PDB file of C-alpha atoms in Angstrom:
ATOM      1  CA  MET A   1     -14.677 -12.475 -23.015  1.00 52.00           C
ATOM      2  CA  GLU A   2     -16.513 -10.872 -20.120  1.00 60.00           C
ATOM      3  CA  ASN A   3     -19.276  -8.479 -20.921  1.00 82.00           C
ATOM      4  CA  GLU A   4     -19.740  -5.220 -19.025  1.00 83.00           C
ATOM      5  CA  ALA A   5     -22.394  -6.597 -16.636  1.00 79.00           C
ATOM      6  CA  GLN A   6     -20.218  -9.586 -15.712  1.00 83.00           C
ATOM      7  CA  SER A   7     -17.229  -7.328 -15.171  1.00 84.00           C
ATOM      8  CA  LEU A   8     -19.305  -5.059 -12.923  1.00 86.00           C
ATOM      9  CA  THR A   9     -20.578  -8.045 -10.924  1.00 90.00           C
ATOM     10  CA  LYS A  10     -17.025  -9.357 -10.516  1.00 93.00           C
ATOM     11  CA  SER A  11     -15.849  -5.940  -9.364  1.00 93.00           C
ATOM     12  CA  ARG A  12     -18.709  -5.663  -6.850  1.00 94.00           C
ATOM     13  CA  ILE A  13     -17.861  -9.119  -5.459  1.00 96.00           C
ATOM     14  CA  LEU A  14     -14.205  -8.127  -5.057  1.00 95.00           C
ATOM     15  CA  ASP A  15     -15.000  -4.786  -3.428  1.00 95.00           C
ATOM     16  CA  MET A  16     -17.621  -6.106  -1.015  1.00 95.00           C
ATOM     17  CA  SER A  17     -15.582  -9.163  -0.039  1.00 96.00           C
ATOM     18  CA  PHE A  18     -12.337  -7.247   0.478  1.00 96.00           C
ATOM     19  CA  TYR A  19     -14.129  -4.604   2.537  1.00 96.00           C
ATOM     20  CA  ALA A  20     -15.668  -7.329   4.722  1.00 96.00           C
ATOM     21  CA  PHE A  21     -12.340  -9.180   5.041  1.00 96.00           C
ATOM     22  CA  ASN A  22     -10.666  -5.972   6.202  1.00 95.00           C
ATOM     23  CA  GLN A  23     -13.425  -5.135   8.667  1.00 95.00           C
ATOM     24  CA  ARG A  24     -14.110  -8.519  10.238  1.00 95.00           C
ATOM     25  CA  GLY A  25     -11.333 -10.825   9.102  1.00 95.00           C
ATOM     26  CA  TYR A  26     -11.095 -13.375   6.334  1.00 96.00           C
ATOM     27  CA  THR A  27     -12.312 -16.367   8.322  1.00 95.00           C
ATOM     28  CA  ALA A  28     -15.259 -14.470   9.828  1.00 96.00           C
ATOM     29  CA  VAL A  29     -16.754 -13.607   6.434  1.00 96.00           C
ATOM     30  CA  SER A  30     -18.828 -16.190   4.592  1.00 95.00           C
ATOM     31  CA  MET A  31     -19.738 -16.157   0.932  1.00 95.00           C
ATOM     32  CA  ASP A  32     -23.387 -16.470   2.037  1.00 95.00           C
ATOM     33  CA  GLU A  33     -23.060 -13.043   3.678  1.00 95.00           C
ATOM     34  CA  VAL A  34     -21.424 -11.563   0.607  1.00 94.00           C
ATOM     35  CA  SER A  35     -24.085 -12.984  -1.693  1.00 94.00           C
ATOM     36  CA  ARG A  36     -26.873 -11.614   0.544  1.00 95.00           C
ATOM     37  CA  ALA A  37     -25.228  -8.186   0.761  1.00 94.00           C
ATOM     38  CA  LEU A  38     -24.864  -8.025  -3.025  1.00 94.00           C
ATOM     39  CA  LYS A  39     -28.268  -9.623  -3.659  1.00 94.00           C
ATOM     40  CA  ILE A  40     -26.748 -12.281  -5.883  1.00 94.00           C
ATOM     41  CA  SER A  41     -26.522 -16.047  -5.554  1.00 93.00           C
ATOM     42  CA  LYS A  42     -23.469 -17.889  -4.261  1.00 94.00           C
ATOM     43  CA  LYS A  43     -23.456 -19.652  -7.609  1.00 94.00           C
ATOM     44  CA  THR A  44     -22.858 -16.266  -9.261  1.00 93.00           C
ATOM     45  CA  ILE A  45     -19.909 -15.621  -6.955  1.00 94.00           C
ATOM     46  CA  TYR A  46     -18.361 -18.987  -7.759  1.00 93.00           C
ATOM     47  CA  LYS A  47     -19.000 -18.448 -11.468  1.00 93.00           C
ATOM     48  CA  HIS A  48     -16.492 -15.569 -11.262  1.00 94.00           C
ATOM     49  CA  PHE A  49     -14.122 -16.978  -8.644  1.00 95.00           C
ATOM     50  CA  GLY A  50     -13.130 -20.541  -7.847  1.00 94.00           C
ATOM     51  CA  SER A  51     -12.847 -19.969  -4.109  1.00 95.00           C
ATOM     52  CA  LYS A  52     -13.007 -17.454  -1.302  1.00 96.00           C
ATOM     53  CA  GLU A  53      -9.203 -17.438  -1.257  1.00 96.00           C
ATOM     54  CA  GLU A  54      -9.140 -16.562  -4.958  1.00 97.00           C
ATOM     55  CA  ILE A  55     -11.363 -13.561  -4.206  1.00 97.00           C
ATOM     56  CA  LEU A  56      -8.951 -12.425  -1.501  1.00 97.00           C
ATOM     57  CA  GLU A  57      -5.923 -12.882  -3.738  1.00 96.00           C
ATOM     58  CA  SER A  58      -7.598 -11.041  -6.641  1.00 96.00           C
ATOM     59  CA  ALA A  59      -8.569  -8.163  -4.349  1.00 96.00           C
ATOM     60  CA  MET A  60      -5.002  -7.903  -3.058  1.00 96.00           C
ATOM     61  CA  VAL A  61      -3.621  -7.905  -6.597  1.00 96.00           C
ATOM     62  CA  ALA A  62      -6.052  -5.079  -7.440  1.00 95.00           C
ATOM     63  CA  LEU A  63      -4.884  -3.111  -4.367  1.00 96.00           C
ATOM     64  CA  PHE A  64      -1.240  -3.623  -5.364  1.00 96.00           C
ATOM     65  CA  GLY A  65      -2.073  -2.447  -8.891  1.00 96.00           C
ATOM     66  CA  ARG A  66      -3.747   0.753  -7.660  1.00 95.00           C
ATOM     67  CA  ILE A  67      -0.795   1.559  -5.392  1.00 94.00           C
ATOM     68  CA  GLU A  68       1.720   0.829  -8.178  1.00 94.00           C
ATOM     69  CA  MET A  69      -0.144   3.209 -10.496  1.00 94.00           C
ATOM     70  CA  ARG A  70       0.019   5.954  -7.863  1.00 93.00           C
ATOM     71  CA  LEU A  71       3.728   5.297  -7.290  1.00 91.00           C
ATOM     72  CA  LYS A  72       4.404   5.558 -11.031  1.00 90.00           C
ATOM     73  CA  ALA A  73       2.580   8.902 -11.148  1.00 88.00           C
ATOM     74  CA  TRP A  74       4.553   9.989  -8.063  1.00 87.00           C
ATOM     75  CA  GLU A  75       7.896   9.313  -9.807  1.00 84.00           C
ATOM     76  CA  ALA A  76       7.548  12.617 -11.642  1.00 80.00           C
ATOM     77  CA  ASP A  77       7.322  14.411  -8.269  1.00 77.00           C
ATOM     78  CA  HIS A  78      10.539  13.026  -6.714  1.00 74.00           C
ATOM     79  CA  LEU A  79      12.099  16.476  -6.680  1.00 73.00           C
ATOM     80  CA  ALA A  80       9.008  18.325  -5.462  1.00 73.00           C
ATOM     81  CA  ASN A  81       9.044  19.871  -1.998  1.00 71.00           C
ATOM     82  CA  LYS A  82       6.226  17.610  -0.891  1.00 78.00           C
ATOM     83  CA  ALA A  83       7.539  14.380  -2.422  1.00 81.00           C
ATOM     84  CA  PHE A  84       7.730  12.593   0.940  1.00 79.00           C
ATOM     85  CA  LEU A  85       4.240  13.790   1.884  1.00 80.00           C
ATOM     86  CA  HIS A  86       2.916  12.306  -1.360  1.00 85.00           C
ATOM     87  CA  TYR A  87       4.663   9.024  -0.510  1.00 85.00           C
ATOM     88  CA  PHE A  88       3.157   9.192   2.992  1.00 83.00           C
ATOM     89  CA  ASN A  89      -0.341   9.578   1.517  1.00 84.00           C
ATOM     90  CA  ILE A  90       0.200   6.637  -0.837  1.00 90.00           C
ATOM     91  CA  CYS A  91       1.357   4.480   2.092  1.00 85.00           C
ATOM     92  CA  LYS A  92      -1.561   5.651   4.216  1.00 84.00           C
ATOM     93  CA  ASP A  93      -4.002   4.619   1.483  1.00 88.00           C
ATOM     94  CA  TYR A  94      -2.225   1.275   1.158  1.00 90.00           C
ATOM     95  CA  GLN A  95      -2.522   0.676   4.906  1.00 86.00           C
ATOM     96  CA  ALA A  96      -6.208   1.600   4.799  1.00 86.00           C
ATOM     97  CA  GLY A  97      -6.644  -1.031   2.100  1.00 90.00           C
ATOM     98  CA  LEU A  98      -5.057  -3.797   4.158  1.00 92.00           C
ATOM     99  CA  SER A  99      -6.108  -3.837   7.809  1.00 91.00           C
ATOM    100  CA  GLU A 100      -3.931  -5.169  10.618  1.00 90.00           C
ATOM    101  CA  LEU A 101      -6.629  -7.763  11.329  1.00 95.00           C
ATOM    102  CA  LEU A 102      -6.429  -9.111   7.785  1.00 96.00           C
ATOM    103  CA  ARG A 103      -2.644  -8.863   7.717  1.00 93.00           C
ATOM    104  CA  ASP A 104      -2.408 -10.892  10.961  1.00 95.00           C
ATOM    105  CA  GLU A 105      -4.777 -13.496   9.567  1.00 96.00           C
ATOM    106  CA  LEU A 106      -2.722 -13.802   6.399  1.00 96.00           C
ATOM    107  CA  GLN A 107       0.427 -14.334   8.423  1.00 95.00           C
ATOM    108  CA  ARG A 108      -1.213 -17.009  10.534  1.00 96.00           C
ATOM    109  CA  ASP A 109      -3.484 -18.792   8.052  1.00 95.00           C
ATOM    110  CA  ILE A 110      -2.422 -18.000   4.480  1.00 96.00           C
ATOM    111  CA  PRO A 111       1.366 -17.609   4.543  1.00 96.00           C
ATOM    112  CA  TYR A 112       1.864 -17.475   0.781  1.00 96.00           C
ATOM    113  CA  LEU A 113      -0.403 -14.401   0.567  1.00 96.00           C
ATOM    114  CA  HIS A 114       1.346 -12.828   3.545  1.00 96.00           C
ATOM    115  CA  GLU A 115       4.632 -13.324   1.707  1.00 96.00           C
ATOM    116  CA  ARG A 116       3.154 -11.562  -1.338  1.00 95.00           C
ATOM    117  CA  VAL A 117       2.260  -8.595   0.888  1.00 94.00           C
ATOM    118  CA  GLU A 118       5.777  -8.442   2.304  1.00 92.00           C
ATOM    119  CA  THR A 119       7.306  -8.817  -1.141  1.00 93.00           C
ATOM    120  CA  PHE A 120       5.133  -5.986  -2.487  1.00 93.00           C
ATOM    121  CA  GLU A 121       6.171  -3.737   0.376  1.00 89.00           C
ATOM    122  CA  ARG A 122       9.845  -4.591  -0.008  1.00 84.00           C
ATOM    123  CA  GLN A 123      10.070  -4.543  -3.781  1.00 87.00           C
ATOM    124  CA  THR A 124       7.572  -1.852  -4.644  1.00 90.00           C
ATOM    125  CA  LEU A 125       7.056   0.578  -1.764  1.00 87.00           C
ATOM    126  CA  LEU A 126      10.635   0.600  -0.483  1.00 84.00           C
ATOM    127  CA  ARG A 127      12.156   0.605  -3.966  1.00 85.00           C
ATOM    128  CA  ALA A 128      10.074   3.678  -4.848  1.00 87.00           C
ATOM    129  CA  LEU A 129      11.216   5.437  -1.664  1.00 83.00           C
ATOM    130  CA  VAL A 130      14.882   4.618  -2.340  1.00 81.00           C
ATOM    131  CA  ALA A 131      14.513   5.994  -5.882  1.00 83.00           C
ATOM    132  CA  CYS A 132      13.087   9.240  -4.489  1.00 82.00           C
ATOM    133  CA  LEU A 133      15.823   9.529  -1.867  1.00 79.00           C
ATOM    134  CA  LYS A 134      18.493   8.961  -4.540  1.00 80.00           C
ATOM    135  CA  ALA A 135      16.930  11.518  -6.866  1.00 81.00           C
ATOM    136  CA  GLN A 136      16.842  14.090  -4.074  1.00 79.00           C
ATOM    137  CA  ARG A 137      20.425  13.303  -3.055  1.00 76.00           C
ATOM    138  CA  ASN A 138      21.627  13.565  -6.656  1.00 80.00           C
ATOM    139  CA  ALA A 139      19.855  16.917  -6.994  1.00 80.00           C
ATOM    140  CA  ARG A 140      21.638  17.983  -3.781  1.00 77.00           C
ATOM    141  CA  MET A 141      18.336  18.385  -1.948  1.00 75.00           C
ATOM    142  CA  LEU A 142      19.439  15.905   0.720  1.00 71.00           C
ATOM    143  CA  ASP A 143      22.864  15.424   2.224  1.00 68.00           C
ATOM    144  CA  TYR A 144      23.815  11.903   3.172  1.00 65.00           C
ATOM    145  CA  PRO A 145      26.147   9.325   1.651  1.00 62.00           C
ATOM    146  CA  SER A 146      23.716   6.884   0.085  1.00 63.00           C
ATOM    147  CA  PRO A 147      20.092   5.888   0.704  1.00 59.00           C
ATOM    148  CA  THR A 148      20.631   2.414   2.042  1.00 63.00           C
ATOM    149  CA  ARG A 149      17.811  -0.065   2.222  1.00 66.00           C
ATOM    150  CA  GLU A 150      18.028   0.128   6.033  1.00 71.00           C
ATOM    151  CA  PHE A 151      17.595   3.907   5.974  1.00 71.00           C
ATOM    152  CA  ALA A 152      14.656   3.592   3.576  1.00 72.00           C
ATOM    153  CA  GLN A 153      13.047   0.909   5.770  1.00 73.00           C
ATOM    154  CA  ASN A 154      13.380   3.107   8.851  1.00 74.00           C
ATOM    155  CA  PHE A 155      12.010   6.125   6.993  1.00 71.00           C
ATOM    156  CA  HIS A 156       9.133   3.974   5.714  1.00 73.00           C
ATOM    157  CA  ARG A 157       8.439   2.724   9.278  1.00 73.00           C
ATOM    158  CA  MET A 158       8.369   6.309  10.513  1.00 72.00           C
ATOM    159  CA  LEU A 159       5.801   7.175   7.867  1.00 70.00           C
ATOM    160  CA  ASN A 160       3.735   4.092   8.779  1.00 69.00           C
ATOM    161  CA  CYS A 161       3.731   5.172  12.418  1.00 70.00           C
ATOM    162  CA  LEU A 162       2.294   8.485  11.276  1.00 67.00           C
ATOM    163  CA  SER A 163      -0.552   6.858   9.339  1.00 66.00           C
ATOM    164  CA  GLY A 164      -3.055   7.710  12.087  1.00 67.00           C
ATOM    165  CA  SER A 165      -1.843  11.307  12.222  1.00 68.00           C
ATOM    166  CA  SER A 166      -3.185  14.279  10.372  1.00 71.00           C
ATOM    167  CA  GLU A 167      -1.525  15.238   7.127  1.00 71.00           C
ATOM    168  CA  GLN A 168      -0.392  18.471   8.793  1.00 73.00           C
ATOM    169  CA  MET A 169       1.397  16.627  11.612  1.00 72.00           C
ATOM    170  CA  ALA A 170       2.945  14.146   9.178  1.00 69.00           C
ATOM    171  CA  ASN A 171       4.115  16.973   6.935  1.00 70.00           C
ATOM    172  CA  ALA A 172       5.746  18.765   9.881  1.00 73.00           C
ATOM    173  CA  LEU A 173       7.729  15.655  10.861  1.00 69.00           C
ATOM    174  CA  ILE A 174       8.629  14.847   7.255  1.00 69.00           C
ATOM    175  CA  GLN A 175       9.842  18.424   6.692  1.00 68.00           C
ATOM    176  CA  ALA A 176      11.888  18.344   9.916  1.00 69.00           C
ATOM    177  CA  THR A 177      13.482  15.058   8.860  1.00 67.00           C
ATOM    178  CA  ALA A 178      14.197  16.350   5.363  1.00 62.00           C
ATOM    179  CA  LYS A 179      15.623  19.561   6.823  1.00 63.00           C
ATOM    180  CA  GLY A 180      17.986  17.500   8.963  1.00 61.00           C
ATOM    181  CA  LEU A 181      19.122  15.715   5.799  1.00 61.00           C
ATOM    182  CA  SER A 182      19.415  18.883   3.717  1.00 58.00           C
ATOM    183  CA  PRO A 183      22.834  20.211   2.778  1.00 57.00           C
ATOM    184  CA  LYS A 184      24.066  22.727   5.279  1.00 54.00           C
ATOM    185  CA  LYS A 185      24.481  26.218   3.890  1.00 54.00           C
ATOM    186  CA  LYS A 186      27.743  27.882   4.704  1.00 51.00           C
ATOM    187  CA  LYS A 187      27.407  31.078   6.682  1.00 52.00           C
ATOM    188  CA  LYS A 188      28.768  34.189   5.042  1.00 54.00           C
ATOM    189  CA  LYS A 189      31.341  36.103   7.043  1.00 52.00           C
TER     190      LYS A 189
END
C-alpha cells in the first residue's frame, strides 16, 4: 500500500510529465528533464512507473476520470438554462488537458492511446451530450425529432470550435442554437 508521501510523489510525476507532454510533445520530453524539474532521481520515477508511456497513459486516465466526474455532476443540470454552456466548459477544460500537439503525436506514434482518446470522446462526451439533448427534448425545451449521434457530433464540433472563444461569445451562440431548436410558441389572435 502506498503511503501519503509516495502517493504525492506519484501525483507530482504525473502532473509534471503530462504538463510537459502537452507543452512540448511526448517525444521531446525526457525523464531526465522531469526528474530534474521535480528534484527527484530517475530511479524514483521508475519506482512508480514502468515506463514513460505508462506515465502518459496514467495521466490520460486521470484526465478522463476528472472529466467523467464533472459530467456526472452535470447530469443534474440537464434541464437548466445553461446546460449547454456547462457542457461547453467541461469540453473546454478537456481540450486544455490534451493539446493538439500531444493528440497528433498519439495518432502518429502511439495509436492504441489515440484510440482510447477517441473512444472516450465518443462514448463519454458524446453520450453525455445526447442524454442532455434527450432530456431537454422530453421536457419540451427543444423541438426536434430525436437527438441523433450525427446531430450530437456536429453540436459537439461546434462547441469545440468555440473553445478559444470567451464564455460570453460561446453562450450567445449556444443560446441562439437552442432558441432555433426550441418549440415555437403559437401566436394568439
